[in-house]
Coordinates of C-alpha atoms in Angstrom, one line a residue:
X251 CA 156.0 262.8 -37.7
X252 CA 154.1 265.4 -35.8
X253 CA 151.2 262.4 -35.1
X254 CA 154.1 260.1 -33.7
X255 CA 155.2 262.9 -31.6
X256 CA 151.5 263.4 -30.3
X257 CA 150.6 259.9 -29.7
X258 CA 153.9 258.9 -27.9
X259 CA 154.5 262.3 -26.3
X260 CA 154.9 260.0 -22.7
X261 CA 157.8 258.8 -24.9
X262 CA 159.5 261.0 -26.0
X263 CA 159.4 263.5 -22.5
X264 CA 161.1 260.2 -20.5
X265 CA 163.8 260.2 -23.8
X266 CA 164.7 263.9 -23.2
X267 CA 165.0 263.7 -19.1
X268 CA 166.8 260.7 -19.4
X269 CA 168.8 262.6 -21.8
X270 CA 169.1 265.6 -20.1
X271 CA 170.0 263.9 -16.6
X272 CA 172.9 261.8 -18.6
X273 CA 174.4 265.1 -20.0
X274 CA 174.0 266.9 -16.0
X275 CA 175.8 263.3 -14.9
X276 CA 178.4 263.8 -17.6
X277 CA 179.1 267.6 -16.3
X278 CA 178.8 266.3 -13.0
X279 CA 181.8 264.0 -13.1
X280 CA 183.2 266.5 -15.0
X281 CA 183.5 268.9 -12.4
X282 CA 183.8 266.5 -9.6
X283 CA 186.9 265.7 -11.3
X284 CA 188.0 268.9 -11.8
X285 CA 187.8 269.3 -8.0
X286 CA 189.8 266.7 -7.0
X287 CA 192.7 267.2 -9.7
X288 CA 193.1 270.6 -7.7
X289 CA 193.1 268.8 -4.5
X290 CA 195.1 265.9 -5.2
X291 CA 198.7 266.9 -4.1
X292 CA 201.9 266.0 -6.2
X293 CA 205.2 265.6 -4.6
X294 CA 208.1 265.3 -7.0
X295 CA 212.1 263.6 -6.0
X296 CA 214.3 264.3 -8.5
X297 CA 218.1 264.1 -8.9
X298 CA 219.8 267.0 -10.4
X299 CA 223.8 267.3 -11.3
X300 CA 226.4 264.8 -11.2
X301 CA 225.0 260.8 -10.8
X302 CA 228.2 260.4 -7.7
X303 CA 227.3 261.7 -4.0
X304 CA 227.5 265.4 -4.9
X305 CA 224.1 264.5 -6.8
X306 CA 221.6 267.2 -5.4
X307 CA 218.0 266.0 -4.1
X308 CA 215.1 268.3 -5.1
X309 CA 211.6 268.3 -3.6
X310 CA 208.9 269.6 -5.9
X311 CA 205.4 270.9 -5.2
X312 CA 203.4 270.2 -8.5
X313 CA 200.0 270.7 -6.8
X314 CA 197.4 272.9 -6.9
X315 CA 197.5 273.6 -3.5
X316 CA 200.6 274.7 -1.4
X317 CA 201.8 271.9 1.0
X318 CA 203.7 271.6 4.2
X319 CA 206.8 270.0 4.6
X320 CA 206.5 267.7 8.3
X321 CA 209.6 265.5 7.0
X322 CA 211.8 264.0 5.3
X323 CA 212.8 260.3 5.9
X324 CA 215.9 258.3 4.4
X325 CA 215.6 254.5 4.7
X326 CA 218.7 252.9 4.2
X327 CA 219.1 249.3 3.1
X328 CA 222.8 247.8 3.7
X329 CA 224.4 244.0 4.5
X330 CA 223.3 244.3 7.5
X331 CA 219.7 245.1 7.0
X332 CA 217.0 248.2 6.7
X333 CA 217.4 251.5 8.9
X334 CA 215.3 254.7 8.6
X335 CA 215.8 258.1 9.9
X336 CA 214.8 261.5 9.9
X337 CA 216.9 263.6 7.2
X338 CA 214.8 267.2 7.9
X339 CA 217.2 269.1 9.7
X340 CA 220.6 270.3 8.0
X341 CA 223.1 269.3 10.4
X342 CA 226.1 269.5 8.2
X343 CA 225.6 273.3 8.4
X344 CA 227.1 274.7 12.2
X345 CA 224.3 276.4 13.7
X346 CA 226.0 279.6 13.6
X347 CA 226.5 279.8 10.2
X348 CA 222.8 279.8 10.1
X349 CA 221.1 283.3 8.4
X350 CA 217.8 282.8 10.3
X351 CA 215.9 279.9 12.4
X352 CA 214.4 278.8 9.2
X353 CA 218.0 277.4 7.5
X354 CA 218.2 275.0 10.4
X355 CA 215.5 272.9 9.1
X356 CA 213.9 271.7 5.7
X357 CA 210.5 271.2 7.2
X358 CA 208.2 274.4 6.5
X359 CA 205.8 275.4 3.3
X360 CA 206.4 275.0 -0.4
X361 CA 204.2 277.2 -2.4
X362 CA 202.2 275.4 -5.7
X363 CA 205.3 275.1 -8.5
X364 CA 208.2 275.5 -5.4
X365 CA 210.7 273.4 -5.2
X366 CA 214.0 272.9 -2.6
X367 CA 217.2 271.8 -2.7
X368 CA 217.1 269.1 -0.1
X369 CA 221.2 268.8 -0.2
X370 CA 223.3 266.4 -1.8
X371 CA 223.8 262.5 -1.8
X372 CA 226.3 263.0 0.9
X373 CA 224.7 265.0 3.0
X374 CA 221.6 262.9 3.3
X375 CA 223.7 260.1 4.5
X376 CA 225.9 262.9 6.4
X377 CA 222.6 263.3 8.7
X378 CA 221.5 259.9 8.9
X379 CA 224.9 258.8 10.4
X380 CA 224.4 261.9 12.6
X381 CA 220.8 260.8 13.6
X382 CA 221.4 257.0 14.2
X383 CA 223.6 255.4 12.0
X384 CA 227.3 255.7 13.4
X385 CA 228.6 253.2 11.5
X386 CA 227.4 254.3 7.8
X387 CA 229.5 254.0 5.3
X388 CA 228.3 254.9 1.6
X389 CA 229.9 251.9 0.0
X390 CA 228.0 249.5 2.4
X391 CA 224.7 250.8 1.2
X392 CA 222.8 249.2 -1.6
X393 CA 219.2 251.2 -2.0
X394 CA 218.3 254.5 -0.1
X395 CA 214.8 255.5 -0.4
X396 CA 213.9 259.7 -0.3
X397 CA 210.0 260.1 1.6
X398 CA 208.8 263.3 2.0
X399 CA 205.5 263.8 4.1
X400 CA 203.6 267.0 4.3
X401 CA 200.3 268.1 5.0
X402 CA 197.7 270.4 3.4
X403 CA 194.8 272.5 4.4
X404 CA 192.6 270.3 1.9
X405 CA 193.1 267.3 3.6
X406 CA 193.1 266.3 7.2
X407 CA 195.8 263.4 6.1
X408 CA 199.5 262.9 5.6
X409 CA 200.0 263.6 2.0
X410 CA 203.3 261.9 1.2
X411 CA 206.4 260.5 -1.7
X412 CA 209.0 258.4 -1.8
X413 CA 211.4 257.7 -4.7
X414 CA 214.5 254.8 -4.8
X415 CA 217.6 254.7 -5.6
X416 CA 220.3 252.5 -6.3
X417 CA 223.5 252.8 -5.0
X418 CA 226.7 251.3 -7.0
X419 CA 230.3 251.5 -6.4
X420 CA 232.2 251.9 -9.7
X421 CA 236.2 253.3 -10.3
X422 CA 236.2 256.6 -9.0
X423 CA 233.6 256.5 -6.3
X424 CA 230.1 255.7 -5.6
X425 CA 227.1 256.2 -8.2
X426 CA 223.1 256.7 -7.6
X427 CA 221.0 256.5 -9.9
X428 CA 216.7 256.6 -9.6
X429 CA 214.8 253.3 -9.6
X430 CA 211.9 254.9 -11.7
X431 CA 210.5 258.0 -13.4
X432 CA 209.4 259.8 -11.0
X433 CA 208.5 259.8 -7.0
X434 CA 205.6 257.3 -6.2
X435 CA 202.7 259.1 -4.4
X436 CA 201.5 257.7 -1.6
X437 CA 198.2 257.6 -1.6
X438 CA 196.1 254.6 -0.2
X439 CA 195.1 254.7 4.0
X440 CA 197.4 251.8 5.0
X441 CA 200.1 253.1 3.5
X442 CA 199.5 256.6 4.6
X443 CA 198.8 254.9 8.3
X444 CA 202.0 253.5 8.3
X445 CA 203.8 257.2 7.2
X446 CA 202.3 258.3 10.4
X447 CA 203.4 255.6 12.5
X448 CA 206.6 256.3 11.7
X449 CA 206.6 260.2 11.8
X450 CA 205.2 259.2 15.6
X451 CA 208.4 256.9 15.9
X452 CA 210.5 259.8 15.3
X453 CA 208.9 262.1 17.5

């Protein structure tokens, strides 16, 4: 064996680096990986309580890194067509009932494992008739949709979520319920180009 060795010892030295730079690659992606799992931010919608307006929205930080909250967007879809409007600030709350500056608004940072209570069902729709939609009524609407954009200090883009749900008048009132799991993360460039676009319609 020894001979073999010595007579193909050209060989077997290409074998081991090729070996050796296929482990390095495998450690590589590894840690590449590794890198970008901590990076990647996770925004989660979920619904918590009752399934009737009083249903409170939560917004969940389940990345690594602590986010930003620019703002929150409801898009409503009725008869009459889609509408969209900012849902940040908590306008059902009289300013001077107000603690500090900071219960005015849900936009500011959410710590890695955070999470806030955005308000209820109601409320949302509370501020988007408030905003721009005078004539809302909850049993005209059929979906609403919950996006929340923030940024990070690892990326120079928005980071963003959104999550549906289904609206449904039964006896008693009207229901909500979530169109999925959990809140789809918005990750692509067109789709977090058109996020932007629409944070700059708000503006």
């Amino acid at each position: 064996m020894w001979e073999w060795i010595s007579e193909n010892s050209g060989l077997v030295q290409a074998s081991m680096a090729a070996i050796t730079a296929v482990v390095w690659m495998v450690y590589l992606h590894i840690i590449v990986s590794g890198l970008r799992r901590q990076r990647r931010t996770e925004i989660l919608i979920h619904l918590g309580g009752a399934r009737d307006l009083s249903a409170r929205l939560l917004v969940s930080n389940l990345g690594f890194e602590p986010i930003y909250v620019l703002e929150i967007m409801l898009t409503v879809w009725t008869a009459s067509g889609e509408r969209m409007s900012s849902v940040a600030d908590r306008t059902e709350i009289a300013r001077d009932q107000h603690a500090s500056p900071r219960e005015a608004t849900l936009q500011g940072p959410l710590k890695s494992g955070d999470s806030v209570d955005i308000g209820s069902a109601q409320n949302l729709l509370d501020r988007a008739r408030h905003s721009s939609f005078d004539a809302l009524e909850p049993d005209d609407v059929r979906e609403v949709e919950v996006t929340v954009a923030a940024v990070t200090a690892a990326d120079s883009r928005i980071a963003a979520a959104s999550r549906k749900f289904t609206m449904k008048v039964r006896e008693g009132g009207v229901c909500i319920f979530p169109q999925n799991l959990t809140a789809r993360q918005i990750r692509s460039s067109w789709r977090r180009r058109r996020i932007e676009a629409q944070l700059k319609a708000l503006l």
